[in-house]
Short mmCIF file of C-alpha atoms in Angstrom, two decimals:
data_model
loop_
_atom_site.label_atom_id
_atom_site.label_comp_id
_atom_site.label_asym_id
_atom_site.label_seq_id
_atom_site.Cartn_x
_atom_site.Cartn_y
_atom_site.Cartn_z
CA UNK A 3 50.73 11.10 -84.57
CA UNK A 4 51.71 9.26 -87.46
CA UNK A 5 51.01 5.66 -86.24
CA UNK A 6 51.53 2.79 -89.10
CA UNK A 7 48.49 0.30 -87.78
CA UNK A 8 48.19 -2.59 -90.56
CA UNK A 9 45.15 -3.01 -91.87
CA UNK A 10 44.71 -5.95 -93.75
CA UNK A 11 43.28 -4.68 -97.07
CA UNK A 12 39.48 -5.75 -97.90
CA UNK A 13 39.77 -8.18 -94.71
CA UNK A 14 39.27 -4.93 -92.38
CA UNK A 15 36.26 -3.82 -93.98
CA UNK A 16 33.45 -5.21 -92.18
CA UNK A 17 34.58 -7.86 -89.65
CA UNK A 18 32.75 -6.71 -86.41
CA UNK A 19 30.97 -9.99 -85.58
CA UNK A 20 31.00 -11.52 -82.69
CA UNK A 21 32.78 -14.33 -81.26
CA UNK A 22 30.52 -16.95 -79.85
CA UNK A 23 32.15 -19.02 -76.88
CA UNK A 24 32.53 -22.80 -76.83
CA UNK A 25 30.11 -24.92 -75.24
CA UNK A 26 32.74 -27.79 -75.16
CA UNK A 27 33.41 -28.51 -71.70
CA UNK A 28 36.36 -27.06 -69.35
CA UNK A 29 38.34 -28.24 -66.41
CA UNK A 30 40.31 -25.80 -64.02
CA UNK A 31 43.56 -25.31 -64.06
CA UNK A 32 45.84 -22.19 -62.71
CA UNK A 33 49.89 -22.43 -62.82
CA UNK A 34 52.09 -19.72 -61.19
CA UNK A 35 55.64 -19.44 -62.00
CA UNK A 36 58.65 -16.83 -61.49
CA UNK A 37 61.87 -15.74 -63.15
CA UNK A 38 64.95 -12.77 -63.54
CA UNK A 39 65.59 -9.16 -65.12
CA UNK A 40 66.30 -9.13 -68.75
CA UNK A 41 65.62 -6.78 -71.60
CA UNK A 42 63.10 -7.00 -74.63
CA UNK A 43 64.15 -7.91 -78.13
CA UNK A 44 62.14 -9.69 -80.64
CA UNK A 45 64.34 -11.96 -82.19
CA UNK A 46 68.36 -12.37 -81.85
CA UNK A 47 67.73 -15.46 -79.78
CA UNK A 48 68.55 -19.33 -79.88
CA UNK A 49 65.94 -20.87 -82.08
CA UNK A 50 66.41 -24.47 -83.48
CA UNK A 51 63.82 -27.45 -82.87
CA UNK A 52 64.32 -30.49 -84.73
CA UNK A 53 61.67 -31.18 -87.29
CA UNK A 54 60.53 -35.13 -86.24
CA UNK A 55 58.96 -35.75 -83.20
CA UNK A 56 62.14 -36.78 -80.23
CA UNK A 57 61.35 -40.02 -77.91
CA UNK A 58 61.21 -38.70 -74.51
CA UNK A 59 64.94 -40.05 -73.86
CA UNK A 60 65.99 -38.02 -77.05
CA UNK A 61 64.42 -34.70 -75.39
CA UNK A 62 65.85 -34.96 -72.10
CA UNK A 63 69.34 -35.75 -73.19
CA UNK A 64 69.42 -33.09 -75.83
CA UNK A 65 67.97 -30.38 -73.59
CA UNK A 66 70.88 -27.57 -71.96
CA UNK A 67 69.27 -28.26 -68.45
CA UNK A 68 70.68 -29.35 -65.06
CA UNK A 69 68.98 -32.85 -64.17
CA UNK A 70 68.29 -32.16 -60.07
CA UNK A 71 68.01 -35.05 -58.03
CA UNK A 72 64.65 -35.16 -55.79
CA UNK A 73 66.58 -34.91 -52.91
CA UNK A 74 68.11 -31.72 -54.38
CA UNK A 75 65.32 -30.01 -55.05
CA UNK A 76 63.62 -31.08 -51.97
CA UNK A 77 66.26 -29.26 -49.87
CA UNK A 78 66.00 -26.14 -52.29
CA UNK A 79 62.25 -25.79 -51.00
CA UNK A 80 63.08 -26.86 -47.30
CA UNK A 81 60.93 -29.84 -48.01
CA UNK A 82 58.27 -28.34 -50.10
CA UNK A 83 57.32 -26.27 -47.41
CA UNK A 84 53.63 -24.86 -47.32
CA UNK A 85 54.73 -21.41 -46.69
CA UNK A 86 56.96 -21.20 -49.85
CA UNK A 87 54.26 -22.30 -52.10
CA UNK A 88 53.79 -19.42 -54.43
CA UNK A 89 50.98 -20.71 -56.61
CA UNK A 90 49.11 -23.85 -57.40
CA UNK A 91 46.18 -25.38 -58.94
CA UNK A 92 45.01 -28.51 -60.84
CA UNK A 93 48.13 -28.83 -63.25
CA UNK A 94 50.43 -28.73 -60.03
CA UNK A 95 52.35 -26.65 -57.40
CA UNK A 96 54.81 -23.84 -57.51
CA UNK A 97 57.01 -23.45 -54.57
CA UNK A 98 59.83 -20.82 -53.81
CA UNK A 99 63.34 -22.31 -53.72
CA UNK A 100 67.27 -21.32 -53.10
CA UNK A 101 69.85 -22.62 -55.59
CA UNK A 102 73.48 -21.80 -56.10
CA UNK A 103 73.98 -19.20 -59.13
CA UNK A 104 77.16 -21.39 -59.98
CA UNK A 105 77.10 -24.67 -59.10
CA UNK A 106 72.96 -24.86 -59.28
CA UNK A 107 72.96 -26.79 -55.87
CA UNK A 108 70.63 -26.02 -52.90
CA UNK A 109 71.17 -23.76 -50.23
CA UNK A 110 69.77 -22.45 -47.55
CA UNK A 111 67.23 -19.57 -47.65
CA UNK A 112 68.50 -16.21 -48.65
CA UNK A 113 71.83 -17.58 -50.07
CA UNK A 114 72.37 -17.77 -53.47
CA UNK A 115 69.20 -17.30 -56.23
CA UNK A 116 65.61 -17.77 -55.76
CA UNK A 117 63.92 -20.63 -58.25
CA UNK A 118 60.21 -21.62 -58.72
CA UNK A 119 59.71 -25.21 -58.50
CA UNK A 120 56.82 -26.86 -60.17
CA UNK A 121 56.23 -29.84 -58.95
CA UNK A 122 53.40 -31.69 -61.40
CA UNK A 123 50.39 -33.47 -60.14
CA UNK A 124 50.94 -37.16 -62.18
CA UNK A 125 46.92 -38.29 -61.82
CA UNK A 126 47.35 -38.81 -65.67
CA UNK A 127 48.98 -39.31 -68.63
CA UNK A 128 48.12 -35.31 -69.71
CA UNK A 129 50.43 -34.01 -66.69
CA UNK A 130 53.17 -36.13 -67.94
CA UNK A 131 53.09 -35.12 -71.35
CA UNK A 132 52.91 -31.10 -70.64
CA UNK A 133 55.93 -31.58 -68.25
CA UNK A 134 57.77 -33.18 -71.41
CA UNK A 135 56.26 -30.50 -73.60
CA UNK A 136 58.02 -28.28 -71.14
CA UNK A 137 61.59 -29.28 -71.47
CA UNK A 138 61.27 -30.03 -75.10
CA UNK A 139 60.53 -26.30 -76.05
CA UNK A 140 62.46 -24.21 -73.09
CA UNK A 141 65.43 -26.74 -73.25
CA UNK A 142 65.99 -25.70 -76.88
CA UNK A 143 64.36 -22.01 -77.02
CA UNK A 144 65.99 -19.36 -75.60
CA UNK A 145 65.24 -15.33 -75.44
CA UNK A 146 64.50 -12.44 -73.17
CA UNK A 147 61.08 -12.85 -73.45
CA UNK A 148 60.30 -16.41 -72.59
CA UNK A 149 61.06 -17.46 -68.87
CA UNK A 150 64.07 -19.67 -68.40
CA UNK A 151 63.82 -23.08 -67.93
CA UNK A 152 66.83 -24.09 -65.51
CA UNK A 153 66.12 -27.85 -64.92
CA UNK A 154 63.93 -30.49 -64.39
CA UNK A 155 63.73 -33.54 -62.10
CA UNK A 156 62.42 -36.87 -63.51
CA UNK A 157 63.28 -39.38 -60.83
CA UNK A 158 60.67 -42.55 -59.69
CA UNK A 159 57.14 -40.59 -59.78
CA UNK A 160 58.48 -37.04 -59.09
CA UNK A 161 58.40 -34.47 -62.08
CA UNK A 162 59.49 -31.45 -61.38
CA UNK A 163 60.93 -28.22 -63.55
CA UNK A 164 62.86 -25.38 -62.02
CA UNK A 165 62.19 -22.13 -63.12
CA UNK A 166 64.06 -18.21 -62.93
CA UNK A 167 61.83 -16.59 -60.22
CA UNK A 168 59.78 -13.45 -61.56
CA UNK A 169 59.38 -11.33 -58.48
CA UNK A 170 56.28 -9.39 -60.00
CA UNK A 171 54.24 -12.51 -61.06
CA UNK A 172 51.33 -12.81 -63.67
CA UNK A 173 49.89 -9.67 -65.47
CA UNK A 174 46.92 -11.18 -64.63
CA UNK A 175 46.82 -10.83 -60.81
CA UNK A 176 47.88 -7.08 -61.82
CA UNK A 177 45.06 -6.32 -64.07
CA UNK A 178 42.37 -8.31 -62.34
CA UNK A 179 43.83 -8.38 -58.43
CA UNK A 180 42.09 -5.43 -56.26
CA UNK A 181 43.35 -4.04 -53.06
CA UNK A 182 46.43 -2.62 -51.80
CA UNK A 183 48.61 -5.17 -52.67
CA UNK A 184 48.44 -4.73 -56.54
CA UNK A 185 48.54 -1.30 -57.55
CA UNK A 186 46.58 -0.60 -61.58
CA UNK A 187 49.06 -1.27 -63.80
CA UNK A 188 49.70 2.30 -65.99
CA UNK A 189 48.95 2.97 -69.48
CA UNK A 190 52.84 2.79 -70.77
CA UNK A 191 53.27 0.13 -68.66
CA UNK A 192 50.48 -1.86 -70.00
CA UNK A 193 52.12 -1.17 -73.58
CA UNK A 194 55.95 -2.13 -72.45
CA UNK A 195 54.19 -5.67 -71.33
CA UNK A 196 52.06 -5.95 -74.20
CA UNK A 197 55.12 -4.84 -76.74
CA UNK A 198 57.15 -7.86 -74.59
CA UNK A 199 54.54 -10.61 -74.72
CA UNK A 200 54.18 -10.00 -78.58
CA UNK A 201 58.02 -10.58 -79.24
CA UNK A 202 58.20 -13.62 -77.25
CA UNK A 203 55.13 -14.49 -79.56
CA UNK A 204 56.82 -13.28 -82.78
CA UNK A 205 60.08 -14.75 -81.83
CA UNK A 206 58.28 -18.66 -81.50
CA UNK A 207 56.93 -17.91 -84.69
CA UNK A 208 60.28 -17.62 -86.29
CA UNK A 209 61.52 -20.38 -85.75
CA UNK A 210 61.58 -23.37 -87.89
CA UNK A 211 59.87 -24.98 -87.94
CA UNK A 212 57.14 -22.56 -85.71
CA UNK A 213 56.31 -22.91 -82.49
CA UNK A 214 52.68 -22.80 -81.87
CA UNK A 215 52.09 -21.64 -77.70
CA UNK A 216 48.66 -21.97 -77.95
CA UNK A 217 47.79 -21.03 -74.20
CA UNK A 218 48.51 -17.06 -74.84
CA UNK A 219 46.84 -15.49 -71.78
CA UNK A 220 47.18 -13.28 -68.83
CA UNK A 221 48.16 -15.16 -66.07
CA UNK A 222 50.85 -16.81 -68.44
CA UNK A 223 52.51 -13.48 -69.25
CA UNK A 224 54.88 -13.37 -65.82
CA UNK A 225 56.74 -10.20 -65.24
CA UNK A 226 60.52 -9.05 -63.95
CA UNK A 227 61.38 -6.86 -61.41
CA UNK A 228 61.36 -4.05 -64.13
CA UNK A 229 58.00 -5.81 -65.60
CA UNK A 230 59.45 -6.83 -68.90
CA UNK A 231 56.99 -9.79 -69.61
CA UNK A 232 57.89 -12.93 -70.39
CA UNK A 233 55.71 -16.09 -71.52
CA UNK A 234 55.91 -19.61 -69.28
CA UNK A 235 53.82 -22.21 -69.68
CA UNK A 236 54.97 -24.31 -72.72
CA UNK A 237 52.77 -27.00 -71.30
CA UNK A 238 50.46 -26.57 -74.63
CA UNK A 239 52.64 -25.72 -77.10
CA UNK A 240 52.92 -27.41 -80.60
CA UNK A 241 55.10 -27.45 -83.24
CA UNK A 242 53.36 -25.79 -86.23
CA UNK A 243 52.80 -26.74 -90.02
CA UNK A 244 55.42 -27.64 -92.64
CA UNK A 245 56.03 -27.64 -96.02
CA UNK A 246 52.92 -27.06 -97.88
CA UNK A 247 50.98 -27.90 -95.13
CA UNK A 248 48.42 -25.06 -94.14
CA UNK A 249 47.76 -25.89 -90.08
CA UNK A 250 48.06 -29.21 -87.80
CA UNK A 251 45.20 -30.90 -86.64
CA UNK A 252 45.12 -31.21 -82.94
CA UNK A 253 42.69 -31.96 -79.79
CA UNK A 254 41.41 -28.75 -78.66
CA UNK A 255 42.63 -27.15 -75.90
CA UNK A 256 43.06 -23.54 -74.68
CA UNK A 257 41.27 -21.65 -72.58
CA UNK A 258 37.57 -20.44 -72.66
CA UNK A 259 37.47 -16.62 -74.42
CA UNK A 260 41.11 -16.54 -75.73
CA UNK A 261 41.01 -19.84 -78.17
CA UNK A 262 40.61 -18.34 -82.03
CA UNK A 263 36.99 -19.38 -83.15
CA UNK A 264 38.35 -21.22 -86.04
CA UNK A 265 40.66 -23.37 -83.99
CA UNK A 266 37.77 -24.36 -81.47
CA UNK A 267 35.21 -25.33 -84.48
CA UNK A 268 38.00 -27.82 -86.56
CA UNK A 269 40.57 -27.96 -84.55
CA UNK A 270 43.00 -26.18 -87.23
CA UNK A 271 46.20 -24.84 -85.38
CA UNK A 272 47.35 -22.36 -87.08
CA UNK A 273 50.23 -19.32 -86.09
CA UNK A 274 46.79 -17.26 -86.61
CA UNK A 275 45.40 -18.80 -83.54
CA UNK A 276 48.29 -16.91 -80.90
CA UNK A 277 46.97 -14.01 -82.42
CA UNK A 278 43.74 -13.94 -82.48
CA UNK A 279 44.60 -14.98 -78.25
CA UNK A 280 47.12 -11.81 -78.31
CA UNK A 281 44.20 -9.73 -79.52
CA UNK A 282 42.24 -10.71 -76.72
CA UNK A 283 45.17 -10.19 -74.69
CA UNK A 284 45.55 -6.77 -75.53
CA UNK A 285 41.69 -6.18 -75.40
CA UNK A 286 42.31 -7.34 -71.27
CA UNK A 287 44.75 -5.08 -70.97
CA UNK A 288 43.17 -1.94 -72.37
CA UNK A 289 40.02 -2.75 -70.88
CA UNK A 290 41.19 -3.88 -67.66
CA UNK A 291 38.20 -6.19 -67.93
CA UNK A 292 38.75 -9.96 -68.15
CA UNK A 293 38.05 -12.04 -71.28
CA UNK A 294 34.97 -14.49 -69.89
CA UNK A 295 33.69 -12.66 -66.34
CA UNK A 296 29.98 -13.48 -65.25
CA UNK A 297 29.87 -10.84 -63.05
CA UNK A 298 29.79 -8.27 -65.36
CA UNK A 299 26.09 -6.64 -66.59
CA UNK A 300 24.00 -9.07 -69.33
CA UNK A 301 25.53 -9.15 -72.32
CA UNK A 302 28.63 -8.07 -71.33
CA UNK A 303 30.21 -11.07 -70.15
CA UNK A 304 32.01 -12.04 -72.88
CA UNK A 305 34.50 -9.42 -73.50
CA UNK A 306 35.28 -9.34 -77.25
CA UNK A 307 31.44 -10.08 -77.91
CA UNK A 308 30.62 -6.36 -76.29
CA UNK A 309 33.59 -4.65 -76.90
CA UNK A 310 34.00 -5.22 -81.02
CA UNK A 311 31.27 -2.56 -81.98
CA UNK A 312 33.07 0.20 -79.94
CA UNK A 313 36.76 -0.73 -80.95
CA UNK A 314 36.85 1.06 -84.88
CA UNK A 315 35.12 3.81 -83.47
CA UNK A 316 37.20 6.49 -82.66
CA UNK A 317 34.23 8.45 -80.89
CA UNK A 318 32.81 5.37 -78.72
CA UNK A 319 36.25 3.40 -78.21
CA UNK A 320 36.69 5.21 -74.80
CA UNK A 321 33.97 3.01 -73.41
CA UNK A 322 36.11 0.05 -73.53
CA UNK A 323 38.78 1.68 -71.60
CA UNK A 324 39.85 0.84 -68.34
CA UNK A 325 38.43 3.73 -65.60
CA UNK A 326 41.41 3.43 -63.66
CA UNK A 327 43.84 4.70 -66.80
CA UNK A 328 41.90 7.98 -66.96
CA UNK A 329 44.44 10.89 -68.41
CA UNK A 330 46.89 8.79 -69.00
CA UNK A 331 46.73 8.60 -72.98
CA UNK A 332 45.30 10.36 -76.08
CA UNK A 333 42.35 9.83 -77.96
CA UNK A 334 44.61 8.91 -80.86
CA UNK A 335 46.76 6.42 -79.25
CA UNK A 336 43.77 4.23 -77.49
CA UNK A 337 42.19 4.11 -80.72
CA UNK A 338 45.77 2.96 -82.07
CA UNK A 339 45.47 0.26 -79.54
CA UNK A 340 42.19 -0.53 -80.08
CA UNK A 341 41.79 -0.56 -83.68
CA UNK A 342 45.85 -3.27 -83.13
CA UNK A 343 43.18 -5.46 -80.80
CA UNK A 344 40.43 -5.30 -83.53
CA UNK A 345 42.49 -6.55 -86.19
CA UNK A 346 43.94 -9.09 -84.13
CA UNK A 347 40.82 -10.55 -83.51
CA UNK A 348 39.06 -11.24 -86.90
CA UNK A 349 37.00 -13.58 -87.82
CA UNK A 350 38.80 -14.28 -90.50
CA UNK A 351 42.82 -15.96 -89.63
CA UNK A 352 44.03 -14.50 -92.99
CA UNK A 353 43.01 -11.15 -91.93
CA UNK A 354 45.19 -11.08 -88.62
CA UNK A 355 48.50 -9.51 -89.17
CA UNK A 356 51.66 -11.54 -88.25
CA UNK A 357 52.72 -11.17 -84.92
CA UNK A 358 56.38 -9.15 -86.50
CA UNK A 359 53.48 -6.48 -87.74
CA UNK A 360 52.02 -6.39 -84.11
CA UNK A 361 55.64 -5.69 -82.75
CA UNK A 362 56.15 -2.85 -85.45
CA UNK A 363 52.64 -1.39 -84.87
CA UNK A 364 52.81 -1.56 -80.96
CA UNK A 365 56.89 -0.17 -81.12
CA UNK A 366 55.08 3.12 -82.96
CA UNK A 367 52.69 3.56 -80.16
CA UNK A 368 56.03 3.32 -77.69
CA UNK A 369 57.63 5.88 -79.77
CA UNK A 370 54.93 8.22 -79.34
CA UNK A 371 54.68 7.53 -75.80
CA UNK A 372 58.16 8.07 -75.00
CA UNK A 373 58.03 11.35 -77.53
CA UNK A 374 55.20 12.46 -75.45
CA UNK A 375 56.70 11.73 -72.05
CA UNK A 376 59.57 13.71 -72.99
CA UNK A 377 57.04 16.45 -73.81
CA UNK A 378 55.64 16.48 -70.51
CA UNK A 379 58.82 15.86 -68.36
CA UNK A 380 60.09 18.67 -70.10
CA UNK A 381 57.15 21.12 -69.25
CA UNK A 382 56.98 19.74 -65.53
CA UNK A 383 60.83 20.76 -65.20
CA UNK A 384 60.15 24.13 -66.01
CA UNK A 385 57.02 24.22 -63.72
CA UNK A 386 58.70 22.54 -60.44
CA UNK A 387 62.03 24.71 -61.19
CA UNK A 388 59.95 27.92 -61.65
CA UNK A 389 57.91 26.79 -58.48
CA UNK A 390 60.56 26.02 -56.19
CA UNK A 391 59.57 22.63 -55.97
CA UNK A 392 61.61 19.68 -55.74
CA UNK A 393 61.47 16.05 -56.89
CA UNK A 394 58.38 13.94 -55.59
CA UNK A 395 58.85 11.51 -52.74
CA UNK A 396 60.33 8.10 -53.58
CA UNK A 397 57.37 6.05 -54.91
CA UNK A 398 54.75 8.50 -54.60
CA UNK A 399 53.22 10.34 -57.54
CA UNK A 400 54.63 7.58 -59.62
CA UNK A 401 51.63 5.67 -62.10
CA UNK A 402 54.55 4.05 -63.55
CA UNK A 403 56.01 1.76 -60.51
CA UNK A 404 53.19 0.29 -58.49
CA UNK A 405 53.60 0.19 -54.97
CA UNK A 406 56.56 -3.14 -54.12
CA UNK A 407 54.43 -6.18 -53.31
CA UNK A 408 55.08 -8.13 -49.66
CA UNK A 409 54.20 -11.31 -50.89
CA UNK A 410 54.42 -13.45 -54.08
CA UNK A 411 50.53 -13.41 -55.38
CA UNK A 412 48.42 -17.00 -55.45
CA UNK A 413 47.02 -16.77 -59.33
CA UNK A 414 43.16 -17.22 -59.66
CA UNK A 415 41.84 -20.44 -61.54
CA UNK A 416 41.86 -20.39 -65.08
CA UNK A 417 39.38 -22.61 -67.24
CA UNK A 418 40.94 -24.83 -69.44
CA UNK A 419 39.85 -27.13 -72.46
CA UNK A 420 39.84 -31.18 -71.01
#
C-alpha cells in the first residue's frame, strides 16, 4: 500500500509501556459549542500572536470581533431560553441563537444565521481568565479548522462569546452516544475528522510563537454539516516556548487519560504534549472506546494502558478495533493507523513526530482510501448496471452519512484538572 508512517529512529524500538493515570484530583467540566461548513487545509491561515503577554484591555481592543451588548445577545437567545440551550456544564452554558449574517444583530428565530452563545459561569477568577484566553487566541487565529469566534460580550458581570454553530456537534457524542440518534461514525469518516483535527493542531503549532491547546480531546473536536472537524475550546491554551527555551512551566491542567505523562509529572508544556493527546485521540477513534471508562472489564479501563501491547502488532491490532467498523478497512491500513496512534503516544516527547508528520502520514492513509473507494465504486457500477439495479435509496446503504440528527446533542461531563 505504500504508506510513509514515521518512525522515529531508535525511539520506536521498544516504547510499549504503559501510561499510568494521575492521582491529582479532577473537577467536572463539559462545554458544547457549534459552528459553519468550511474545507480542510493545514496551514494557509492568519497566524500572528504577539510575543509579550497583552493586558486584558490590549486583547479585547486588538481582537477582529463584534463587541454585543447584553441586551443584544439576550434577544439573539429569546432570553436565554431553556429550550435553546444546546449544552452546558460546570465551565458554563451554550445556548442556540439568531444573528444577522451582515449586520451581526439579533433576529428573530429562523431569520438570518444560527450562533452558539456561551454564556460563562463567573464563581471564580478561573472562568474569567479562560473567557479571556478565548478571545485572545480566536480573535487573532484564524483557519478552517478551528471554530470561529464571532464576538464576545463583556458588560457588568455578563461574559459571554458567540460562536459559528456546528450543526453535527462533538465527535465525542458520535463515538461514545448510543441509540438512534447518533449513527457509528464510518471508518473514512473517522480518518477525514482525524486528518482535520490534526491540521488545526499542526496549524497552532506554526505559528510564532506556538500555540499550545492543551485540552485536545473528543468532545472538543466539533464537526460541520459535512463533518470537517474543527477544534473550540481555547479556554486552556498557552502560548508555547521561545528562544532557547525548551517548554513553559505551567499549573497542570487537562483532562484525565489525554494529558502527556511528562506534562502531568513536572508540569513541562511542551508542543509534544497535543500530541501525545492526538494519539489518544486517534486511539478513541479507532477503538471507538473512550480514553478513562470504568465500565469496561478490569484492566481495561484505561485505554492506552490495554491497548499499547496490541497496537505494533499487525496480527493482534484488530482487537483494538471498534466492532461496529467491521469490513470497512484493510488489515494494512488499521495497522497504519494504529502503529500513527502508537507513535504518538510515547513515553518519550522526543520520540512523537510533529504534528506536520501526522498530517502527511494520515493524508497517505486518505489516499489509499479514496484509491480504494474508487476501486470498489468502480466494481459496484458494473455489478448494479449488469444487474439491473439502480442507485440505493437516499440515505440508506450509506456508512458514510449517518442518519440527520433532530436535535442538537447535550455533551457528557468531562473530568478536568482543578
Amino acid at each position: 500500500m505504500g504508506l510513509v508512517i514515521f518512525l522515529m529512529g531508535a525511539c520506536w524500538s521498544n516504547r510499549i509501556k504503559a501510561v499510568s493515570p494521575s492521582n491529582t484530583g479532577f473537577t467536572s467540566r463539559s462545554v458544547s459549542r457549534s459552528g459553519y461548513d468550511t474545507n480542510s487545509n493545514s496551514r494557509n491561515s492568519s497566524a500572528s500572536i504577539p510575543a509579550t503577554p497583552r493586558s486584558e484591555g490590549e486583547i479585547l481592543q486588538s481582537s477582529n470581533l463584534k463587541s454585543f451588548s447584553y441586551s443584544d445577545v439576550r434577544a439573539a437567545t429569546r432570553n436565554f431560553r431553556p429550550d435553546s440551550v444546546l449544552g452546558e456544564g460546570g465551565f458554563g452554558s451554550v445556548f442556540k441563537g439568531w444573528i444577522d449574517e451582515h449586520s451581526l444583530a439579533a433576529t428573530k428565530p429562523g431569520i438570518g444565521m444560527i450562533v452558539a452563545v456561551k454564556r460563562l459561569n463567573l464563581d471564580g477568577f478561573q472562568g474569567h481568565k479562560e473567557w479571556l484566553a478565548e478571545i485572545n487566541y480566536l480573535g487573532q487565529l484564524q483557519h478552517p479548522n478551528l471554530v470561529k469566534l464571532i464576538g464576545y460580550c463583556f458588560e457588568d458581570e455578563h461574559r459571554l462569546l458567540v460562536y459559528e454553530f456546528m450543526p453535527k456537534g462533538s465527535v465525542e457524542n458520535h463515538l461514545f452516544r448510543r441509540g438512534s440518534f447518533f449513527q457509528p461514525l464510518s471508518w473514512s469518516l473517522r480518518l477525514q475528522i482525524a486528518l482535520g483535527a490534526a491540521r488545526g493542531l499542526a496549524f497552532l503549532h506554526s505559528t510564532e510563537p506556538k500555540v499550545i491547546y492543551r485540552d485536545f480531546k473528543t468532545s472538543n473536536i466539533l464537526l460541520d454539516t459535512k463533518y470537517n472537524a474543527k477544534l473550540s475550546d481555547f479556554g486552556l491554551a498557552r502560548d508555547g516556548p521561545t528562544g532557547d527555551k525548551s517548554h513553559v512551566s505551567t499549573r497542570v491542567m487537562g483532562t484525565r487519560g489525554y494529558a502527556a505523562p511528562e506534562y502531568l509529572a513536572t508540569g513541562h508544556l511542551t508542543a509534544k504534549s497535543d500530541v501525545y493527546s492526538f494519539g489518544v485521540v486517534l486511539l478513541e477513534m479507532i477503538s471507538g472506546r473512550r480514553a478513562i471508562d470504568k465500565n469496561q472489564p478490569s484492566g481495561e479501563h484505561n485505554l492506552v494502558e490495554w491497548a499499547k501491547p496490541y497496537l505494533s502488532n499487525k496480527r493482534r491490532v484488530f482487537r483494538v478495533m471498534d466492532p461496529r467498523l467491521e469490513g470497512q478497512y484493510s488489515n494494512n491500513r488499521a495497522h497504519a493507523a494504529a502503529t500513527l496512534a502508537l507513535q504518538c503516544l510515547s513515553m518519550e516527547p522526543k520520540c512523537r513526530p510533529n504534528m506536520d508528520e501526522v498530517v502527511k502520514a494520515l493524508e497517505q492513509l486518505q489516499d489509499s482510501k479514496d484509491t480504494q473507494k474508487k476501486r470498489s465504486d468502480h466494481k459496484e457500477h458494473h455489478r448494479m448496471h449488469g444487474s439491473g439495479l439502480g442507485r440505493p435509496a437516499s440515505g440508506k446503504g450509506s456508512v458514510d452519512a449517518p442518519r440527520k440528527a433532530s436535535a442538537y446533542p447535550r455533551p457528557s461531563a468531562s473530568l478536568l484538572h482543578a
